[in-house]
Short mmCIF file of C-alpha atoms and ligand atoms in Angstrom, two decimals:
data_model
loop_
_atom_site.label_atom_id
_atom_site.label_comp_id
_atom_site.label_asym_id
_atom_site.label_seq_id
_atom_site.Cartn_x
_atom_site.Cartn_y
_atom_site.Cartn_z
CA UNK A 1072 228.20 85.30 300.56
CA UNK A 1073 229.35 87.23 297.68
CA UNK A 1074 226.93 86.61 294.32
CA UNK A 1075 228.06 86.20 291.45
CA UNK A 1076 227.99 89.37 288.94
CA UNK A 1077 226.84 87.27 286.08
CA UNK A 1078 223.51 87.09 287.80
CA UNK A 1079 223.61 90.84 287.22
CA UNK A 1080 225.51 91.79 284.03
CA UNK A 1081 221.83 91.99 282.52
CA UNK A 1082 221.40 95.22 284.01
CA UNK A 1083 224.65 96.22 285.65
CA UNK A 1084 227.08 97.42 282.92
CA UNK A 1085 230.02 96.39 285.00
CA UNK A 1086 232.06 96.17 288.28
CA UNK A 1087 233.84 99.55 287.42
CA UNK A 1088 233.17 102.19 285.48
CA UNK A 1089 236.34 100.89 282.84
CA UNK A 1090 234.43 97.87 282.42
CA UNK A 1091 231.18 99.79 282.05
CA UNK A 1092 233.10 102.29 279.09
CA UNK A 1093 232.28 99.82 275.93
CA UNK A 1094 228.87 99.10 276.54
CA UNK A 1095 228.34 103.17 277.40
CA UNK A 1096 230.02 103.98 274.01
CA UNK A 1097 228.32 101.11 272.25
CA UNK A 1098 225.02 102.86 273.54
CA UNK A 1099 226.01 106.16 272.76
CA UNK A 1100 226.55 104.97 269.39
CA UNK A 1101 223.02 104.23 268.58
CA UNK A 1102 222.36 107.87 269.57
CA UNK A 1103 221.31 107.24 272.84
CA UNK A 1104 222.48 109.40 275.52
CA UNK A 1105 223.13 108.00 279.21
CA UNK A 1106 222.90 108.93 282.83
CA UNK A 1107 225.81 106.83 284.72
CA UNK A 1108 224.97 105.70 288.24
CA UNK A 1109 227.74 104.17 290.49
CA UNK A 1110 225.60 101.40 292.14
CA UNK A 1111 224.99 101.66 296.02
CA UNK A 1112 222.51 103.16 298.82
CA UNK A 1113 222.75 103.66 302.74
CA UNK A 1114 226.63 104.42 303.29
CA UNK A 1115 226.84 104.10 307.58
CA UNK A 1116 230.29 105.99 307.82
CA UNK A 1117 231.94 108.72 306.58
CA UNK A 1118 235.12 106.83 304.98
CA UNK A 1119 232.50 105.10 302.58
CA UNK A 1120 230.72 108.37 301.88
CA UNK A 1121 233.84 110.46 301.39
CA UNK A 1122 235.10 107.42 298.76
CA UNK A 1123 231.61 107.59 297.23
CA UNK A 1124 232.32 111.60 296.74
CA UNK A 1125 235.60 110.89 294.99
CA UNK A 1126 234.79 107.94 292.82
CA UNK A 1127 231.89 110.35 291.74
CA UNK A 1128 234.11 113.09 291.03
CA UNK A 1129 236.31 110.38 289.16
CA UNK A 1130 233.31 109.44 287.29
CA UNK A 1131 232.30 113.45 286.36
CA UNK A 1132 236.37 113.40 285.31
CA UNK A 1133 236.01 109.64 283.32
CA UNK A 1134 233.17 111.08 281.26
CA UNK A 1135 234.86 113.92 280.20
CA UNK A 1136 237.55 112.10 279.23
CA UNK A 1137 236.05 109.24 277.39
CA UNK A 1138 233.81 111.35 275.77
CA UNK A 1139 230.57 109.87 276.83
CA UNK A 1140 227.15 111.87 276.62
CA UNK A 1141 226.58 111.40 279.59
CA UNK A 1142 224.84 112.80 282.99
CA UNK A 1143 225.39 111.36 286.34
CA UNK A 1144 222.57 109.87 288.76
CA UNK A 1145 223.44 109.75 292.61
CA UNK A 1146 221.49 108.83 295.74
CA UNK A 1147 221.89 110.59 298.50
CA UNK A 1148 222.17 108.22 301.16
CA UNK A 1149 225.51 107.26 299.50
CA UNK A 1150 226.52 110.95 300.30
CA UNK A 1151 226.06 110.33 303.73
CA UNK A 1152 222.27 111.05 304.33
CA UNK A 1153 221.75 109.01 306.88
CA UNK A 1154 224.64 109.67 309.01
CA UNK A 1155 224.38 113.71 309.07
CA UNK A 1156 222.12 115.75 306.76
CA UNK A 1157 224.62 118.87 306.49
CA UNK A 1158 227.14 116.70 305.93
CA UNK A 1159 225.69 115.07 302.68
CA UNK A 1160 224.68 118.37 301.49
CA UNK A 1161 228.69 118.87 301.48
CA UNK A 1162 229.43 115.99 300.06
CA UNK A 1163 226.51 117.01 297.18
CA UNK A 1164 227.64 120.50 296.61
CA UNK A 1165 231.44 119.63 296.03
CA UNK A 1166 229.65 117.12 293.45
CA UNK A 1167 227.68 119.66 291.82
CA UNK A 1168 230.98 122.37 291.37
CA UNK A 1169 233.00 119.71 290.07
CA UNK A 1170 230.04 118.38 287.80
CA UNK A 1171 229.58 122.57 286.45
CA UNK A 1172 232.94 122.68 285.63
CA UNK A 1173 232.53 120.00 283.24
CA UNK A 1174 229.26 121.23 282.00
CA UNK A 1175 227.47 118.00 283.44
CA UNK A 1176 223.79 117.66 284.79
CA UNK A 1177 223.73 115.69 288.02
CA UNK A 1178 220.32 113.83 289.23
CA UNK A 1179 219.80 112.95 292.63
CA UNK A 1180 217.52 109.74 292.30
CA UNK A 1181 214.54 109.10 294.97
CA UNK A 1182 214.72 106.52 297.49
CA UNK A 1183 212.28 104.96 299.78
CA UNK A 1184 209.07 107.50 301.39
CA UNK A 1185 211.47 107.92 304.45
CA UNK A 1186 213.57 109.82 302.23
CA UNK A 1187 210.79 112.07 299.75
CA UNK A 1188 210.70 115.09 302.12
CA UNK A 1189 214.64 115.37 303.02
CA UNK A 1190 215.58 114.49 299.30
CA UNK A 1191 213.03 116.92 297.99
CA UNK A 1192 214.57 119.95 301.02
CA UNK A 1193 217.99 118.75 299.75
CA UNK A 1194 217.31 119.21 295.65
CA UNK A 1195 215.45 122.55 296.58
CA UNK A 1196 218.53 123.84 297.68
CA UNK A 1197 220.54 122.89 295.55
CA UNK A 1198 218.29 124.19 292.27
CA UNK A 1199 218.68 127.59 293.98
CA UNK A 1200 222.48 127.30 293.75
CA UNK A 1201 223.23 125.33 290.75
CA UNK A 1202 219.64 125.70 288.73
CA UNK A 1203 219.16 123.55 285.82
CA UNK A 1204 222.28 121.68 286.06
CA UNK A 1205 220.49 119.62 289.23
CA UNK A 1206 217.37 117.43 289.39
CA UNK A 1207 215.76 115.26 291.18
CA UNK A 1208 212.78 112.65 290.99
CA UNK A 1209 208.82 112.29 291.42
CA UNK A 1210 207.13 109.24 292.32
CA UNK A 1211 203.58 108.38 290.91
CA UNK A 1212 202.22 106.71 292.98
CA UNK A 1213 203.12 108.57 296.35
CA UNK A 1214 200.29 110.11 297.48
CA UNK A 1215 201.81 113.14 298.55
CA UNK A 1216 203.12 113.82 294.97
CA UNK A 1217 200.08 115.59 293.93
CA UNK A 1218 201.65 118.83 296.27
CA UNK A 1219 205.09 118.31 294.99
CA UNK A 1220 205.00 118.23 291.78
CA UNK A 1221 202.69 120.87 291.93
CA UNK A 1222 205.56 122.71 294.34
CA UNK A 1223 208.38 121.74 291.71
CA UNK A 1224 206.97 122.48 288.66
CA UNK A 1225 206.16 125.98 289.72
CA UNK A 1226 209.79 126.43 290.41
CA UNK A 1227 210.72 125.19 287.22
CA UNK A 1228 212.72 122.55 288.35
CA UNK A 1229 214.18 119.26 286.25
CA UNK A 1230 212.09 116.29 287.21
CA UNK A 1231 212.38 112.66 285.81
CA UNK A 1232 208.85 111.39 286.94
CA UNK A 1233 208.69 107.76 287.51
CA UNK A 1234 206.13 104.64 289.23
CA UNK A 1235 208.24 104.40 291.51
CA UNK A 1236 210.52 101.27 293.03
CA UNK A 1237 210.06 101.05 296.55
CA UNK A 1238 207.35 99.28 298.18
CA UNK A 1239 205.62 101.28 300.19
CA UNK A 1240 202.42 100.87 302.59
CA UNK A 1241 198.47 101.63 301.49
CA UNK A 1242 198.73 105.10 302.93
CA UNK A 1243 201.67 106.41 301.49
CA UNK A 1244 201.40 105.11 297.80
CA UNK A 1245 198.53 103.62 295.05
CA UNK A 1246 199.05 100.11 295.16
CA UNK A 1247 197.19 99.96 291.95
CA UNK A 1248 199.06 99.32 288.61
CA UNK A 1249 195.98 101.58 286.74
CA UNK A 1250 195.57 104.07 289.19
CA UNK A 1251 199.48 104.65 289.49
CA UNK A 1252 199.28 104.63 285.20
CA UNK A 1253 196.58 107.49 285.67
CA UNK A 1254 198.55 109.31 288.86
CA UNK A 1255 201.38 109.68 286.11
CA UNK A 1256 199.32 110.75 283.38
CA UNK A 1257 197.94 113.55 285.25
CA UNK A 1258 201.47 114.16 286.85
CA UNK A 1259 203.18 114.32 283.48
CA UNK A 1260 200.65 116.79 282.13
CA UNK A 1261 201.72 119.41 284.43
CA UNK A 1262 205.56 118.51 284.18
CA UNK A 1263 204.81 119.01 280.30
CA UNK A 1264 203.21 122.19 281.34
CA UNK A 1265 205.11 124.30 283.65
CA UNK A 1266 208.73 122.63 283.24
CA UNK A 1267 211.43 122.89 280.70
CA UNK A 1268 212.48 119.21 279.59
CA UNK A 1269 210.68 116.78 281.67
CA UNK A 1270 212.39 113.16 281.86
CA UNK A 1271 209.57 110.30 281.84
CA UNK A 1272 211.35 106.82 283.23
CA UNK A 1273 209.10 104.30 282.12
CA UNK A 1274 208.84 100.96 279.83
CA UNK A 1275 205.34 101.10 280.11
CA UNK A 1276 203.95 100.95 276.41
CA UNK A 1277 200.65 102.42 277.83
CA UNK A 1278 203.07 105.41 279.15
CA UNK A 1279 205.10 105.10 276.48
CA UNK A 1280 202.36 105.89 273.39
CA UNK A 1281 200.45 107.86 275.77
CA UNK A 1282 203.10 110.85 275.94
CA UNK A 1283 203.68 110.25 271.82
CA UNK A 1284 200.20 111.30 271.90
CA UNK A 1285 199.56 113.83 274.18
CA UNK A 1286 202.47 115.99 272.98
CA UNK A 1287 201.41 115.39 269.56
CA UNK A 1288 197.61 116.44 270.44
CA UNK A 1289 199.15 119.70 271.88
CA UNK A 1290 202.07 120.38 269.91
CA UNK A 1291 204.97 119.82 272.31
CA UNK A 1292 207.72 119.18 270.13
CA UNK A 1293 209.79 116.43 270.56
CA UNK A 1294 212.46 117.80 271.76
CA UNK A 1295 210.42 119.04 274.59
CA UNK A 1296 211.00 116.19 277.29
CA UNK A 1297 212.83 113.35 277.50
CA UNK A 1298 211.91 109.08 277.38
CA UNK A 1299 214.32 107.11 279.76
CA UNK A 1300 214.74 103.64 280.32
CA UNK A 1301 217.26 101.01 282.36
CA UNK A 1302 220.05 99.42 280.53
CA UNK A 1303 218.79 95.89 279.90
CA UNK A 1304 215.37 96.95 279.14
CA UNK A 1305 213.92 97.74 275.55
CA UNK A 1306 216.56 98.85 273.77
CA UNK A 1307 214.75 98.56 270.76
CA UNK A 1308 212.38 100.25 271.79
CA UNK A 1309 214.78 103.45 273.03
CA UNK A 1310 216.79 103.39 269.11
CA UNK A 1311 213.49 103.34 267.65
CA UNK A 1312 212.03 106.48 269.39
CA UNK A 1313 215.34 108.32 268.98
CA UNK A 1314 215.20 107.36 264.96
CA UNK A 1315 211.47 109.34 265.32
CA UNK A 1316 213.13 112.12 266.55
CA UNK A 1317 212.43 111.74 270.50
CA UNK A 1318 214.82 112.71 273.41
CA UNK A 1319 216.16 109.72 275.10
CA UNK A 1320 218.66 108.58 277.73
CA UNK A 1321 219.21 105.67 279.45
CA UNK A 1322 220.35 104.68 282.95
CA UNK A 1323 223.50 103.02 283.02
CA UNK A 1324 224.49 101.49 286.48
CA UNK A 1325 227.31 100.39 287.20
CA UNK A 1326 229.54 99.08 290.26
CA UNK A 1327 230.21 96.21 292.91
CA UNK A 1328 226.87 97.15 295.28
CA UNK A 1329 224.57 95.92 292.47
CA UNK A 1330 222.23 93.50 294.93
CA UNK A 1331 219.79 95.82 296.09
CA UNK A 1332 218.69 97.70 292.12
CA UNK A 1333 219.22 94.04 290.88
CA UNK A 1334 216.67 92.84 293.60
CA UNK A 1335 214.29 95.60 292.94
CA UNK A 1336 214.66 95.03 289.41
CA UNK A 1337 213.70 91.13 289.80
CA UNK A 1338 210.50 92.63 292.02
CA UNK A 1339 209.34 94.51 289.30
CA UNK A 1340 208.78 91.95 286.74
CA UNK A 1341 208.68 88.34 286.54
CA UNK A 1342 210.13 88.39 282.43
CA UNK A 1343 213.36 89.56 284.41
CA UNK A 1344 213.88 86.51 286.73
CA UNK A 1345 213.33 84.64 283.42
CA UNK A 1346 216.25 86.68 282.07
CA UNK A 1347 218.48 86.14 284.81
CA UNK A 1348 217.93 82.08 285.06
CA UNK A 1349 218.65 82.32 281.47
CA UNK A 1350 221.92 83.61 281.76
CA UNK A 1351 222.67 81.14 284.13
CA UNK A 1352 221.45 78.60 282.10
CA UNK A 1353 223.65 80.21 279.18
CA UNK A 1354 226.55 80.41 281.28
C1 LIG B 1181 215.50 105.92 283.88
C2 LIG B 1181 214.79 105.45 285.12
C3 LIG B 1181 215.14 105.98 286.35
C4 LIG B 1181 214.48 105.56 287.52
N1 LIG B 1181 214.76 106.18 288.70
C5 LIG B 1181 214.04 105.84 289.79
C6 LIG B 1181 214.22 106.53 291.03
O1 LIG B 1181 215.05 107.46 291.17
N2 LIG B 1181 213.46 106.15 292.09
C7 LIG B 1181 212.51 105.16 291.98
O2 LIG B 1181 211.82 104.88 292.95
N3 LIG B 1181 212.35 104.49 290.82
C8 LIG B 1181 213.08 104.80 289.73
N4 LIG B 1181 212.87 104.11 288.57
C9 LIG B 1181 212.06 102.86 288.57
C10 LIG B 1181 210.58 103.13 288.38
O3 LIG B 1181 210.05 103.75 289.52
C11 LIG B 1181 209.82 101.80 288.15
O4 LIG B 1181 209.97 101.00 289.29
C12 LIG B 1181 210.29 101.02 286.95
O5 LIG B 1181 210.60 101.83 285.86
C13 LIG B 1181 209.17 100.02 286.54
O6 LIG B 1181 208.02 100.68 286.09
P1 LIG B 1181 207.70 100.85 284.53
O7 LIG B 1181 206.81 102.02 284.37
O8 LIG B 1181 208.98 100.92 283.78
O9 LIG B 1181 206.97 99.55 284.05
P2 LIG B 1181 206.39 98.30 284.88
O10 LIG B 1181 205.38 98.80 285.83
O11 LIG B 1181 207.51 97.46 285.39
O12 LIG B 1181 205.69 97.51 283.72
C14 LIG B 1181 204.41 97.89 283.20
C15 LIG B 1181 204.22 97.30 281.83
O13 LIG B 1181 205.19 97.85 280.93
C16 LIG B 1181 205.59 96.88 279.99
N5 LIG B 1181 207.02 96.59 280.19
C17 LIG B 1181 207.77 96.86 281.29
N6 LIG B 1181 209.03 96.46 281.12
C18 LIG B 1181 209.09 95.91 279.88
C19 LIG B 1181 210.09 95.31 279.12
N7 LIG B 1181 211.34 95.20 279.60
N8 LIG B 1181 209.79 94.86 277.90
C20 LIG B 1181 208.55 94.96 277.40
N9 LIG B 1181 207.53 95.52 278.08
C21 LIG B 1181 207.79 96.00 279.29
C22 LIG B 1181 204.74 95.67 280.25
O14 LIG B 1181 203.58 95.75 279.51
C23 LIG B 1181 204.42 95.82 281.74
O15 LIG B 1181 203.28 95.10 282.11
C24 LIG B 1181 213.49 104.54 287.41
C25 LIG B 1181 213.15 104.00 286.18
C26 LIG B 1181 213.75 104.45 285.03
C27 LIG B 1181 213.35 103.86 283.72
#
């Protein structure tokens, strides 16, 4: 049974990227730049994963077009990961020439700890052929993030850190909400350090006026690294750092595959159930 995108629409900005366009202009508006994702994860065939490619490139063409500040996010088992690992990395790089032509960044968002060390292999060759115009993402509170980021940084590369969304067993991630705050404390310190514009995806206030402080206390300017957040979640909060002169961006997904990010999205806090049964409720 098919559910009903209403359920979503509080974080999903639409069913197609046309539908999506007003609400990414509306947010662009306020100064707020975006990172488009077309909704989706674990493509079994290659029809899917070839469509996938092309309604990305469509995307890459749509910004342009529309104007939009805008990067892209993928994932990579929508390029095919999981059905052949040269073939995503294919499927990627005819992404990433289409995506320089047009002068856009691409991110290639992390998925569940099955994923970390292929993801992280993929990105690292990728950065070597299309440098800062590719990134990927750090988890906090894997445990085997203290070598990566350690490993990325040094190359320079374009990390957004993040909790991470994926729940994951005792000895593969902190399962505690402080020690996961601290992981990413320490993590973001040496992003801040080594990298160029580090991109911290958080709504965490504790995160949030932690990194206004830090950077402050050792004179990273503000222009220095980036504050990201979902679409649905504290916009407020995203105009008012961009009115004190911060980076910010935020995640605009988008597309008919919405149950799984909706799902995790429900997971992460109980406020958001309360938003969705009040949309119904609206409705
Ligand atoms: C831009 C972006 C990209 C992401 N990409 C990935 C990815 O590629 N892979 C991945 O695994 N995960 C990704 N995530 C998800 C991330 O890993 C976390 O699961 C998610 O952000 C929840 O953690 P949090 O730090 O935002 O706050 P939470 O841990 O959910 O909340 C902590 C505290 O923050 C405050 N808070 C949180 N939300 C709100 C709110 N809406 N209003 C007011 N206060 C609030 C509350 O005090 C709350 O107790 C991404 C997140 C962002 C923002």
């Amino acid at each position: 049974m098919k559910l009903p995108f209403v359920l979503a629409k509080r974080f999903v900005a639409g069913e197609t990227f046309d539908e999506s366009i007003p609400k990414a202009k509306y947010l662009n508006q306020k100064n707020l730049a975006l990172t488009l994702d077309l909704l989706g994860e674990n493509v079994t065939d290659k029809k899917t994963a070839d469509e996938t490619v092309d309604a990305y490139i469509e995307l890459l063409h749509g910004i342009h077009k529309h104007g939009l500040v805008s990067s892209i996010s993928i994932k990579l088992t929508m390029m095919g990961l999981d059905i052949d690992t040269q073939y995503c990395k294919e499927n990627l790089f005819k992404l990433l020439d289409v995506a320089q032509e047009h002068n856009q960044f691409v991110n290639i968002d992390m998925e569940g700890s099955d994923y970390t060390q292929i993801t992280i292999d993929i990105f690292k060759e990728a950065f070597a052929k299309y440098g800062q115009s590719v990134g990927t993402v750090i988890q906090a509170m894997l445990h085997r993030t203290k070598d990566d980021i350690e490993e990325l940084a040094k190359l320079g590369a374009n990390i957004r850190l993040v909790k991470g969304a994926y729940k994951e067993p005792d000895h593969v991630a902190l399962q505690n909400m402080s020690d996961i705050r601290e992981a990413f404390k320490d993590y973001a310190k040496v992003l801040l350090e080594h990298t160029e514009c580090p991109r911290f995806g958080t709504h965490d206030d504790e995160l949030v006026n932690w990194l206004r402080e830090y950077t402050a206390a050792k004179n990273i300017s503000k222009d220095q690294f980036e504050y990201q957040m979902l679409y649905g979640l504290r916009e407020e909060t995203m105009v008012d750092l961009t009115k004190l002169g911060y980076k910010t961006r935020v995640y605009v997904p988008f597309g008919t595959d919405w149950f799984p990010y909706f799902t995790r999205r429900l997971m992460e806090r109980k406020e958001n159930i309360w938003f969705v049964l009040s949309t119904m409720v609206k409705k």
